[in-house]
PDB file of C-alpha atoms in Angstrom:
ATOM      1  CA  UNK E   1     109.355 120.426  75.723  1.00  0.00           C
ATOM      2  CA  UNK E   2     111.195 117.745  74.311  1.00  0.00           C
ATOM      3  CA  UNK E   3     111.613 116.407  77.916  1.00  0.00           C
ATOM      4  CA  UNK E   4     108.013 116.383  78.901  1.00  0.00           C
ATOM      5  CA  UNK E   5     106.803 115.187  75.666  1.00  0.00           C
ATOM      6  CA  UNK E   6     109.025 112.318  74.789  1.00  0.00           C
ATOM      7  CA  UNK E   7     110.480 110.962  78.411  1.00  0.00           C
ATOM      8  CA  UNK E   8     107.706 108.030  78.430  1.00  0.00           C
ATOM      9  CA  UNK E   9     108.514 107.035  75.082  1.00  0.00           C
ATOM     10  CA  UNK E  10     112.001 107.611  75.073  1.00  0.00           C
ATOM     11  CA  UNK E  11     112.383 105.200  78.338  1.00  0.00           C
ATOM     12  CA  UNK E  12     111.189 102.471  76.695  1.00  0.00           C
ATOM     13  CA  UNK E  13     112.761 102.305  73.784  1.00  0.00           C
ATOM     14  CA  UNK E  14     116.199 103.210  75.801  1.00  0.00           C
ATOM     15  CA  UNK E  15     114.882  99.985  78.329  1.00  0.00           C
ATOM     16  CA  UNK E  16     114.862  97.749  75.078  1.00  0.00           C
ATOM     17  CA  UNK E  17     117.935  98.434  74.032  1.00  0.00           C
ATOM     18  CA  UNK E  18     120.001  98.671  77.248  1.00  0.00           C
ATOM     19  CA  UNK E  19     117.607  97.445  79.530  1.00  0.00           C
ATOM     20  CA  UNK E  20     118.517  98.564  83.662  1.00  0.00           C
ATOM     21  CA  UNK E  21     121.510  99.766  82.355  1.00  0.00           C
ATOM     22  CA  UNK E  22     119.178 102.338  80.787  1.00  0.00           C
ATOM     23  CA  UNK E  23     119.391 103.749  83.883  1.00  0.00           C
ATOM     24  CA  UNK E  24     123.013 104.319  83.738  1.00  0.00           C
ATOM     25  CA  UNK E  25     122.652 105.621  79.611  1.00  0.00           C
ATOM     26  CA  UNK E  26     120.914 108.053  81.401  1.00  0.00           C
ATOM     27  CA  UNK E  27     123.716 110.900  82.962  1.00  0.00           C
ATOM     28  CA  UNK E  28     125.673 109.634  80.412  1.00  0.00           C
ATOM     29  CA  UNK E  29     123.499 111.273  77.969  1.00  0.00           C
ATOM     30  CA  UNK E  30     122.785 114.464  80.202  1.00  0.00           C
ATOM     31  CA  UNK E  31     127.195 114.837  80.237  1.00  0.00           C
ATOM     32  CA  UNK E  32     126.620 114.110  76.439  1.00  0.00           C
ATOM     33  CA  UNK E  33     124.182 116.773  75.767  1.00  0.00           C
ATOM     34  CA  UNK E  34     126.079 119.492  78.120  1.00  0.00           C
ATOM     35  CA  UNK E  35     129.208 118.467  76.592  1.00  0.00           C
ATOM     36  CA  UNK E  36     128.049 119.085  73.429  1.00  0.00           C
ATOM     37  CA  UNK E  37     125.626 121.951  73.810  1.00  0.00           C
ATOM     38  CA  UNK E  38     124.856 125.203  72.114  1.00  0.00           C
ATOM     39  CA  UNK E  39     124.051 128.480  73.279  1.00  0.00           C
ATOM     40  CA  UNK E  40     120.511 129.065  72.658  1.00  0.00           C
ATOM     41  CA  UNK E  41     122.077 132.362  70.768  1.00  0.00           C
ATOM     42  CA  UNK E  42     124.897 131.203  69.351  1.00  0.00           C
ATOM     43  CA  UNK E  43     125.490 131.177  65.622  1.00  0.00           C
ATOM     44  CA  UNK E  44     124.867 128.018  63.165  1.00  0.00           C
ATOM     45  CA  UNK E  45     125.574 126.419  60.489  1.00  0.00           C
ATOM     46  CA  UNK E  46     123.522 124.838  57.595  1.00  0.00           C
ATOM     47  CA  UNK E  47     123.605 121.463  59.232  1.00  0.00           C
ATOM     48  CA  UNK E  48     122.966 122.616  62.241  1.00  0.00           C
ATOM     49  CA  UNK E  49     120.118 124.390  60.822  1.00  0.00           C
ATOM     50  CA  UNK E  50     118.962 121.058  59.343  1.00  0.00           C
ATOM     51  CA  UNK E  51     119.301 118.954  62.641  1.00  0.00           C
ATOM     52  CA  UNK E  52     117.464 121.232  64.515  1.00  0.00           C
ATOM     53  CA  UNK E  53     114.677 120.818  62.071  1.00  0.00           C
ATOM     54  CA  UNK E  54     114.340 117.427  61.509  1.00  0.00           C
ATOM     55  CA  UNK E  55     114.293 117.493  65.447  1.00  0.00           C
ATOM     56  CA  UNK E  56     111.094 119.352  65.627  1.00  0.00           C
ATOM     57  CA  UNK E  57     109.459 117.842  62.744  1.00  0.00           C
ATOM     58  CA  UNK E  58     110.237 114.494  64.827  1.00  0.00           C
ATOM     59  CA  UNK E  59     109.135 116.298  68.061  1.00  0.00           C
ATOM     60  CA  UNK E  60     105.992 117.162  66.075  1.00  0.00           C
ATOM     61  CA  UNK E  61     105.761 113.514  65.140  1.00  0.00           C
ATOM     62  CA  UNK E  62     106.400 112.254  68.300  1.00  0.00           C
ATOM     63  CA  UNK E  63     103.381 115.200  70.278  1.00  0.00           C
ATOM     64  CA  UNK E  64     100.654 113.661  67.928  1.00  0.00           C
ATOM     65  CA  UNK E  65     100.956 109.937  67.293  1.00  0.00           C
ATOM     66  CA  UNK E  66     101.273 108.817  71.570  1.00  0.00           C
ATOM     67  CA  UNK E  67      97.758 111.058  72.294  1.00  0.00           C
ATOM     68  CA  UNK E  68      97.087 108.796  69.018  1.00  0.00           C
ATOM     69  CA  UNK E  69      97.927 105.583  70.984  1.00  0.00           C
ATOM     70  CA  UNK E  70      96.619 106.100  73.721  1.00  0.00           C
ATOM     71  CA  UNK E  71      93.078 107.261  72.711  1.00  0.00           C
ATOM     72  CA  UNK E  72      92.170 105.864  69.858  1.00  0.00           C
ATOM     73  CA  UNK E  73      91.275 102.303  71.560  1.00  0.00           C
ATOM     74  CA  UNK E  74      88.453 104.563  73.221  1.00  0.00           C
ATOM     75  CA  UNK E  75      87.423 105.710  69.836  1.00  0.00           C
ATOM     76  CA  UNK E  76      87.209 101.939  68.877  1.00  0.00           C
ATOM     77  CA  UNK E  77      83.514 102.210  68.850  1.00  0.00           C
ATOM     78  CA  UNK E  78      83.070 104.910  66.671  1.00  0.00           C
ATOM     79  CA  UNK E  79      85.774 104.911  64.048  1.00  0.00           C
ATOM     80  CA  UNK E  80      88.211 101.227  62.774  1.00  0.00           C
ATOM     81  CA  UNK E  81      91.598 101.317  64.808  1.00  0.00           C
ATOM     82  CA  UNK E  82      93.377 102.619  62.285  1.00  0.00           C
ATOM     83  CA  UNK E  83      90.985 105.549  61.461  1.00  0.00           C
ATOM     84  CA  UNK E  84      90.263 106.886  65.054  1.00  0.00           C
ATOM     85  CA  UNK E  85      93.737 106.866  65.233  1.00  0.00           C
ATOM     86  CA  UNK E  86      94.627 109.180  62.306  1.00  0.00           C
ATOM     87  CA  UNK E  87      91.461 111.212  63.561  1.00  0.00           C
ATOM     88  CA  UNK E  88      93.378 111.996  66.965  1.00  0.00           C
ATOM     89  CA  UNK E  89      96.794 112.646  65.373  1.00  0.00           C
ATOM     90  CA  UNK E  90      95.794 114.903  62.602  1.00  0.00           C
ATOM     91  CA  UNK E  91      94.033 116.757  65.313  1.00  0.00           C
ATOM     92  CA  UNK E  92      96.471 117.468  67.339  1.00  0.00           C
ATOM     93  CA  UNK E  93      98.230 119.190  64.706  1.00  0.00           C
ATOM     94  CA  UNK E  94      95.659 120.933  63.055  1.00  0.00           C
ATOM     95  CA  UNK E  95      95.056 122.223  66.818  1.00  0.00           C
ATOM     96  CA  UNK E  96      99.139 122.998  67.020  1.00  0.00           C
ATOM     97  CA  UNK E  97      98.815 124.660  63.452  1.00  0.00           C
ATOM     98  CA  UNK E  98      95.737 126.675  64.227  1.00  0.00           C
ATOM     99  CA  UNK E  99      97.705 127.787  67.642  1.00  0.00           C
ATOM    100  CA  UNK E 100     100.116 128.462  65.427  1.00  0.00           C
ATOM    101  CA  UNK E 101      99.138 130.427  63.367  1.00  0.00           C
ATOM    102  CA  UNK E 102      97.028 132.590  66.185  1.00  0.00           C
ATOM    103  CA  UNK E 103     100.023 133.576  67.625  1.00  0.00           C
ATOM    104  CA  UNK E 104      99.936 130.950  70.790  1.00  0.00           C
ATOM    105  CA  UNK E 105     104.266 130.472  71.814  1.00  0.00           C
ATOM    106  CA  UNK E 106     105.094 128.049  74.708  1.00  0.00           C
ATOM    107  CA  UNK E 107     106.990 130.681  77.329  1.00  0.00           C
ATOM    108  CA  UNK E 108     111.040 129.708  76.498  1.00  0.00           C
ATOM    109  CA  UNK E 109     110.114 129.687  80.728  1.00  0.00           C
ATOM    110  CA  UNK E 110     107.313 127.769  82.840  1.00  0.00           C
ATOM    111  CA  UNK E 111     106.346 129.228  86.031  1.00  0.00           C
ATOM    112  CA  UNK E 112     107.595 127.832  89.303  1.00  0.00           C
ATOM    113  CA  UNK E 113     104.478 126.838  89.758  1.00  0.00           C
ATOM    114  CA  UNK E 114     103.504 124.873  86.380  1.00  0.00           C
ATOM    115  CA  UNK E 115     107.219 123.264  87.730  1.00  0.00           C
ATOM    116  CA  UNK E 116     105.993 122.836  91.183  1.00  0.00           C
ATOM    117  CA  UNK E 117     102.867 120.796  90.062  1.00  0.00           C
ATOM    118  CA  UNK E 118     105.075 118.753  87.766  1.00  0.00           C
ATOM    119  CA  UNK E 119     107.003 117.372  90.821  1.00  0.00           C
ATOM    120  CA  UNK E 120     104.406 116.354  91.898  1.00  0.00           C
ATOM    121  CA  UNK E 121     102.651 114.401  90.006  1.00  0.00           C
ATOM    122  CA  UNK E 122     106.539 112.472  89.431  1.00  0.00           C
ATOM    123  CA  UNK E 123     106.583 112.073  92.283  1.00  0.00           C
ATOM    124  CA  UNK E 124     102.651 110.322  92.548  1.00  0.00           C
ATOM    125  CA  UNK E 125     103.576 108.453  90.181  1.00  0.00           C
ATOM    126  CA  UNK E 126     106.363 107.255  91.575  1.00  0.00           C
ATOM    127  CA  UNK E 127     105.206 106.058  94.863  1.00  0.00           C
ATOM    128  CA  UNK E 128     101.663 104.175  92.718  1.00  0.00           C
ATOM    129  CA  UNK E 129     104.532 102.551  90.287  1.00  0.00           C
ATOM    130  CA  UNK E 130     106.284 101.947  93.889  1.00  0.00           C
ATOM    131  CA  UNK E 131     103.123 100.350  96.625  1.00  0.00           C
ATOM    132  CA  UNK E 132     102.383  97.331  94.600  1.00  0.00           C
ATOM    133  CA  UNK E 133     105.002  95.061  94.407  1.00  0.00           C
ATOM    134  CA  UNK E 134     105.327  93.552  90.854  1.00  0.00           C
ATOM    135  CA  UNK E 135     103.995  90.465  90.909  1.00  0.00           C
ATOM    136  CA  UNK E 136     107.034  88.759  88.639  1.00  0.00           C
ATOM    137  CA  UNK E 137     110.313  90.144  89.795  1.00  0.00           C
ATOM    138  CA  UNK E 138     111.886  92.117  87.453  1.00  0.00           C
ATOM    139  CA  UNK E 139     114.764  92.867  89.059  1.00  0.00           C
ATOM    140  CA  UNK E 140     115.784  89.555  88.190  1.00  0.00           C
ATOM    141  CA  UNK E 141     116.438  89.900  85.043  1.00  0.00           C
ATOM    142  CA  UNK E 142     119.752  92.146  84.360  1.00  0.00           C
ATOM    143  CA  UNK E 143     121.745  91.572  82.187  1.00  0.00           C
ATOM    144  CA  UNK E 144     125.342  93.143  81.276  1.00  0.00           C
ATOM    145  CA  UNK E 145     125.158  95.804  79.052  1.00  0.00           C
ATOM    146  CA  UNK E 146     126.322  95.613  75.594  1.00  0.00           C
ATOM    147  CA  UNK E 147     128.381  98.133  74.170  1.00  0.00           C
ATOM    148  CA  UNK E 148     125.800  98.534  71.094  1.00  0.00           C
ATOM    149  CA  UNK E 149     122.475  98.156  73.715  1.00  0.00           C
ATOM    150  CA  UNK E 150     123.504 100.730  75.900  1.00  0.00           C
ATOM    151  CA  UNK E 151     125.198 102.970  72.882  1.00  0.00           C
ATOM    152  CA  UNK E 152     121.752 103.227  71.231  1.00  0.00           C
ATOM    153  CA  UNK E 153     119.781 104.384  74.296  1.00  0.00           C
ATOM    154  CA  UNK E 154     122.401 107.000  74.718  1.00  0.00           C
ATOM    155  CA  UNK E 155     122.067 108.074  71.643  1.00  0.00           C
ATOM    156  CA  UNK E 156     118.473 108.401  72.184  1.00  0.00           C
ATOM    157  CA  UNK E 157     118.001 109.867  75.390  1.00  0.00           C
ATOM    158  CA  UNK E 158     119.894 113.072  74.187  1.00  0.00           C
ATOM    159  CA  UNK E 159     117.763 114.648  72.230  1.00  0.00           C
ATOM    160  CA  UNK E 160     115.881 115.035  75.908  1.00  0.00           C
ATOM    161  CA  UNK E 161     117.953 117.647  77.614  1.00  0.00           C
ATOM    162  CA  UNK E 162     119.441 119.471  74.904  1.00  0.00           C
ATOM    163  CA  UNK E 163     117.436 122.269  74.685  1.00  0.00           C
ATOM    164  CA  UNK E 164     118.335 122.143  78.999  1.00  0.00           C
ATOM    165  CA  UNK E 165     121.294 124.339  80.857  1.00  0.00           C
ATOM    166  CA  UNK E 166     123.055 124.185  83.747  1.00  0.00           C
ATOM    167  CA  UNK E 167     120.633 123.415  87.210  1.00  0.00           C
ATOM    168  CA  UNK E 168     117.989 122.318  84.514  1.00  0.00           C
ATOM    169  CA  UNK E 169     119.238 119.712  82.920  1.00  0.00           C
ATOM    170  CA  UNK E 170     120.922 118.127  86.268  1.00  0.00           C
ATOM    171  CA  UNK E 171     117.269 118.196  87.931  1.00  0.00           C
ATOM    172  CA  UNK E 172     115.730 116.618  84.958  1.00  0.00           C
ATOM    173  CA  UNK E 173     118.345 113.808  84.440  1.00  0.00           C
ATOM    174  CA  UNK E 174     117.736 113.345  88.322  1.00  0.00           C
ATOM    175  CA  UNK E 175     113.940 113.532  87.587  1.00  0.00           C
ATOM    176  CA  UNK E 176     114.474 110.687  84.855  1.00  0.00           C
ATOM    177  CA  UNK E 177     116.092 108.441  86.710  1.00  0.00           C
ATOM    178  CA  UNK E 178     114.144 108.580  89.174  1.00  0.00           C
ATOM    179  CA  UNK E 179     111.210 108.169  87.079  1.00  0.00           C
ATOM    180  CA  UNK E 180     113.024 105.347  85.074  1.00  0.00           C
ATOM    181  CA  UNK E 181     113.868 103.528  87.720  1.00  0.00           C
ATOM    182  CA  UNK E 182     110.253 103.144  88.891  1.00  0.00           C
ATOM    183  CA  UNK E 183     108.885 102.450  85.699  1.00  0.00           C
ATOM    184  CA  UNK E 184     111.486  99.599  85.280  1.00  0.00           C
ATOM    185  CA  UNK E 185     110.795  97.813  89.080  1.00  0.00           C
ATOM    186  CA  UNK E 186     107.274  98.173  88.323  1.00  0.00           C
ATOM    187  CA  UNK E 187     107.330  96.264  84.434  1.00  0.00           C
ATOM    188  CA  UNK E 188     111.142  95.297  84.149  1.00  0.00           C
ATOM    189  CA  UNK E 189     112.777  96.477  80.255  1.00  0.00           C
ATOM    190  CA  UNK E 190     110.845  93.692  78.434  1.00  0.00           C
ATOM    191  CA  UNK E 191     107.410  94.623  78.804  1.00  0.00           C
ATOM    192  CA  UNK E 192     108.224  98.109  78.979  1.00  0.00           C
ATOM    193  CA  UNK E 193     110.476  98.563  75.958  1.00  0.00           C
ATOM    194  CA  UNK E 194     107.183  96.329  74.200  1.00  0.00           C
ATOM    195  CA  UNK E 195     104.636  98.428  74.779  1.00  0.00           C
ATOM    196  CA  UNK E 196     103.766 101.553  72.351  1.00  0.00           C
ATOM    197  CA  UNK E 197     101.333 102.854  75.748  1.00  0.00           C
ATOM    198  CA  UNK E 198     104.166 102.547  78.710  1.00  0.00           C
ATOM    199  CA  UNK E 199     101.915 104.915  81.082  1.00  0.00           C
ATOM    200  CA  UNK E 200      98.961 102.822  80.522  1.00  0.00           C
ATOM    201  CA  UNK E 201     100.836  99.503  81.510  1.00  0.00           C
ATOM    202  CA  UNK E 202     103.105 100.796  84.343  1.00  0.00           C
ATOM    203  CA  UNK E 203      99.842 102.656  86.230  1.00  0.00           C
ATOM    204  CA  UNK E 204      97.627  98.563  85.280  1.00  0.00           C
ATOM    205  CA  UNK E 205     100.445  96.868  86.346  1.00  0.00           C
ATOM    206  CA  UNK E 206     100.586  98.534  89.703  1.00  0.00           C
ATOM    207  CA  UNK E 207      96.115  98.500  90.003  1.00  0.00           C
ATOM    208  CA  UNK E 208      95.888 102.046  89.212  1.00  0.00           C
ATOM    209  CA  UNK E 209      94.197 101.595  86.487  1.00  0.00           C
ATOM    210  CA  UNK E 210      91.323 104.242  87.711  1.00  0.00           C
ATOM    211  CA  UNK E 211      94.073 106.459  87.004  1.00  0.00           C
ATOM    212  CA  UNK E 212      93.830 105.780  83.289  1.00  0.00           C
ATOM    213  CA  UNK E 213      91.208 108.305  82.236  1.00  0.00           C
ATOM    214  CA  UNK E 214      92.993 110.718  83.650  1.00  0.00           C
TER     215      UNK E 214
END
């Protein structure tokens, strides 16, 4: 869940800290998540439970505010921009709370067809990114990494992978690296790092604005 919900947001944060070197931060974050990860059934201390709870609250905030950032501009004709943002974020929380109260649960393991559809969507998105040459060269701006920037990128990327183990972790790191490379190629680290709606920015830059509604 964290990987799917936070990938675009976290990639933007990592790019703002480490630029193109966020591609190197991805395998480092995956290795750290694998090394520090606990088995799901392993007992957790008080600090571990507190960190897990804090992470889940942050995931809820992420899942509420990201849709609001994308949808609020479309509602500007009905609500003021700030009110539209708050309405969408609150609606996500209310729907989530209602589904939880009704007993709805996300399965521990996604069915293979859902994973296959997700991989196809990522492949199509990457194809859109690399099919159009960027308006301005993006790779020319590569700078040597700073230790602090690389460390920040690793730290913000680790939560994407902490739920994953074994082959799933390796596949997630690989998918994230391919996606990050395509996005950085199309936008560059500066534009990606400054964008609060990076998915829309990529589609606009790649002359695929028609896909933003989808």
